[in-house]
Short mmCIF file of C-alpha atoms in Angstrom, two decimals:
data_model
loop_
_atom_site.label_atom_id
_atom_site.label_comp_id
_atom_site.label_asym_id
_atom_site.label_seq_id
_atom_site.Cartn_x
_atom_site.Cartn_y
_atom_site.Cartn_z
CA TYR H 11 0.93 -28.57 15.57
CA ALA H 12 -1.18 -25.82 17.17
CA ALA H 13 1.96 -23.94 18.24
CA TYR H 14 3.27 -24.17 14.67
CA LEU H 15 -0.01 -22.76 13.28
CA PHE H 16 -0.04 -20.01 15.88
CA GLY H 17 3.56 -19.11 15.02
CA ILE H 18 2.83 -18.92 11.29
CA ASP H 19 -0.30 -16.84 11.90
CA TYR H 20 1.59 -14.44 14.18
CA SER H 21 4.44 -14.12 11.67
CA VAL H 22 2.11 -13.36 8.76
CA ARG H 23 0.15 -10.79 10.78
CA ARG H 24 3.29 -9.02 12.00
CA ASP H 25 4.97 -9.00 8.58
CA ALA H 26 1.81 -7.78 6.82
CA GLU H 27 1.35 -4.96 9.33
CA ASN H 28 4.98 -3.87 8.97
CA GLU H 29 4.75 -3.87 5.18
CA ALA H 30 1.43 -1.99 5.13
CA GLN H 31 2.78 0.65 7.54
CA ARG H 32 5.99 1.03 5.52
CA TRP H 33 4.11 1.40 2.24
CA VAL H 34 1.48 3.83 3.55
CA GLY H 35 4.30 5.76 5.23
CA TYR H 36 6.04 6.23 1.87
CA VAL H 37 2.81 7.50 0.33
CA THR H 38 1.92 9.88 3.17
CA LYS H 39 5.45 11.31 3.42
CA GLY H 40 5.34 12.32 -0.24
CA GLU H 41 7.61 9.54 -1.53
CA PRO H 42 5.46 8.02 -4.32
CA ASN H 43 8.46 6.52 -6.15
CA ARG H 44 9.40 4.44 -3.09
CA ALA H 45 5.77 3.37 -2.72
CA PHE H 46 5.53 2.51 -6.42
CA ILE H 47 8.61 0.28 -6.25
CA ARG H 48 6.88 -1.71 -3.46
CA LEU H 49 4.17 -2.60 -6.01
CA LEU H 50 6.69 -4.47 -8.14
CA ASP H 51 7.84 -8.06 -7.85
CA PRO H 52 10.56 -8.34 -5.15
CA ALA H 53 13.05 -9.88 -7.59
CA ARG H 54 12.51 -6.97 -10.00
CA ARG H 55 12.74 -4.04 -7.60
CA GLY H 56 16.23 -4.87 -6.33
CA THR H 57 17.91 -2.93 -9.15
CA LEU H 58 15.61 0.10 -9.02
CA ASN H 59 16.47 3.35 -7.28
CA PRO H 60 13.57 5.54 -6.08
CA ASP H 61 15.87 8.56 -6.42
CA ASP H 62 16.14 7.97 -10.19
CA PRO H 63 12.72 9.08 -11.48
CA ALA H 64 13.93 9.18 -15.10
CA ARG H 65 14.60 5.43 -15.10
CA LEU H 66 11.28 4.69 -13.42
CA GLN H 67 9.49 6.83 -16.03
CA ALA H 68 11.37 5.11 -18.86
CA GLU H 69 10.61 1.57 -17.68
CA PHE H 70 7.18 1.92 -16.04
CA ARG H 71 5.59 5.05 -17.49
CA PRO H 72 1.96 3.80 -17.82
CA GLU H 73 1.97 1.99 -14.47
CA LEU H 74 3.63 4.91 -12.67
CA LEU H 75 1.17 7.43 -14.12
CA LEU H 76 -1.75 5.24 -13.10
CA PHE H 77 -0.37 4.87 -9.59
CA GLU H 78 0.21 8.63 -9.24
CA GLN H 79 -3.49 9.16 -10.06
CA CYS H 80 -4.89 6.63 -7.56
CA ASP H 81 -7.11 7.87 -4.74
CA LEU H 82 -4.56 7.31 -1.96
CA VAL H 83 -1.66 9.10 -3.66
CA ARG H 84 -3.83 12.08 -4.63
CA LEU H 85 -5.20 12.38 -1.08
CA ALA H 86 -1.74 12.13 0.49
CA GLY H 87 -0.34 14.62 -2.02
CA ARG H 88 -2.95 17.18 -0.99
CA ASN H 89 -2.23 16.59 2.72
CA VAL H 90 1.54 16.02 2.94
CA GLY H 91 2.60 15.96 6.58
CA ALA H 92 -0.99 16.04 7.82
CA CYS H 93 -1.89 12.35 7.38
CA GLU H 94 -1.95 9.78 10.16
CA TYR H 95 -2.26 6.06 9.44
CA VAL H 96 -3.96 3.99 12.13
CA PRO H 97 -3.54 0.24 11.49
CA LYS H 98 -6.56 -1.93 12.30
CA GLY H 99 -5.48 -5.46 11.51
CA LEU H 100 -5.35 -8.30 9.05
CA LYS H 101 -8.73 -8.78 7.41
CA ASP H 102 -7.99 -12.05 5.72
CA TRP H 103 -5.03 -14.18 4.71
CA ALA H 104 -4.55 -17.41 2.79
CA TYR H 105 -1.51 -19.54 2.13
CA LYS H 106 -1.38 -20.56 -1.54
CA PRO H 107 1.23 -22.33 -3.66
CA THR H 108 2.22 -18.95 -5.13
CA GLY H 109 2.66 -17.36 -1.69
CA ILE H 110 0.60 -15.65 0.97
CA ASP H 111 -2.31 -13.43 -0.07
CA CYS H 112 -3.73 -11.08 2.53
CA VAL H 113 -5.52 -7.79 3.07
CA PHE H 114 -4.45 -5.42 5.82
CA THR H 115 -6.85 -2.72 6.95
CA GLY H 116 -6.40 0.63 8.58
CA VAL H 117 -7.70 4.18 8.57
CA LEU H 118 -5.96 7.17 7.04
CA LYS H 119 -6.90 10.33 8.93
CA CYS H 120 -6.25 13.77 7.50
CA PRO H 121 -7.92 17.21 7.36
CA GLU H 122 -10.24 15.87 4.66
CA GLY H 123 -11.65 13.12 6.90
CA ALA H 124 -11.15 9.48 7.84
CA PHE H 125 -10.54 7.07 4.98
CA PRO H 126 -10.71 3.31 5.67
CA LEU H 127 -7.91 1.72 3.71
CA ASP H 128 -7.52 -1.85 2.43
CA VAL H 129 -3.97 -2.80 1.42
CA ALA H 130 -3.77 -6.09 -0.48
CA LEU H 131 -0.41 -7.79 0.05
CA LYS H 132 1.35 -10.80 -1.39
CA GLY H 133 4.15 -12.55 0.47
CA VAL H 134 6.52 -14.69 -1.58
CA GLU H 135 8.87 -17.22 0.00
CA GLY H 136 12.41 -17.90 -1.16
CA VAL H 137 12.86 -14.85 -3.39
CA THR H 138 16.20 -13.16 -3.10
CA GLY H 139 15.51 -9.48 -2.76
CA THR H 140 16.99 -6.34 -1.29
CA GLU H 141 15.23 -6.66 2.08
CA GLY H 142 17.00 -9.49 3.77
CA GLY H 143 18.11 -12.34 1.57
CA ALA H 144 15.75 -15.20 0.83
CA ALA H 145 13.27 -14.50 3.62
CA ARG H 146 9.60 -13.81 2.88
CA GLN H 147 9.37 -10.79 0.58
CA TRP H 148 6.23 -8.64 0.41
CA THR H 149 4.67 -6.70 -2.39
CA VAL H 150 1.59 -4.49 -2.43
CA VAL H 151 -1.04 -5.67 -4.90
CA ASN H 152 -2.62 -2.82 -6.81
CA GLY H 153 -5.42 -4.45 -8.77
CA GLN H 154 -8.06 -1.78 -9.22
CA ASN H 155 -5.98 1.31 -8.33
CA GLU H 156 -8.46 2.25 -5.60
CA PHE H 157 -7.64 1.72 -1.97
CA PHE H 158 -10.63 3.39 -0.28
CA GLN H 159 -14.16 2.06 -0.15
CA PRO H 160 -16.25 5.18 -0.99
CA GLU H 161 -19.23 4.12 1.11
CA THR H 162 -17.13 3.93 4.29
CA VAL H 163 -15.28 7.25 3.96
CA ARG H 164 -16.15 9.90 6.55
CA ARG H 165 -15.37 13.33 5.11
CA THR H 166 -15.09 16.58 7.01
CA PRO H 167 -16.80 19.70 5.60
CA TYR H 168 -13.43 20.63 4.12
CA GLY H 169 -13.18 17.15 2.59
CA TRP H 170 -16.57 17.57 0.90
CA LEU H 171 -15.45 20.90 -0.56
CA VAL H 172 -12.27 19.32 -1.94
CA THR H 173 -14.33 16.46 -3.42
CA ALA H 174 -16.73 18.93 -5.07
CA LEU H 175 -13.79 20.91 -6.46
CA GLU H 176 -12.18 17.74 -7.80
CA LEU H 177 -15.43 16.63 -9.46
CA SER H 178 -16.03 20.03 -11.04
CA GLY H 179 -12.46 20.06 -12.35
CA SER H 180 -12.91 16.73 -14.08
#
């Protein structure tokens, strides 16, 4: 029984880390459409093409606009090619009847500073999707549209100037 629990725990940790790294990679490489599709239900995203922005805009305009304005996407957009994601580990996970809920943590480092990042994930069993049949499929949960905890961010002097400019512009 202990080996079974260890195996499940290891599998969830590994899968969550892979999904978080993939998703943050899309954001930091300037591929917000690919990252946005990972926010959708696995059964729904199978027919979507990240290279067809017109269809994404037509079907998900409010959600896509909200995602494009979130703190992570704005930061990565200002620092394309200069961001480094350092995974930390799984903060918490729980197996529920609807699937696995977990939060994976890491730090996004860029010229503006170091930004601790919490990526909420949901793993769903038995959903046929584009990533490997009916195996566990992952989606990024975007509840509040904020991925950084402001009190834990460590900004560089340049980062403080960008923040001041952003605040004065709003």
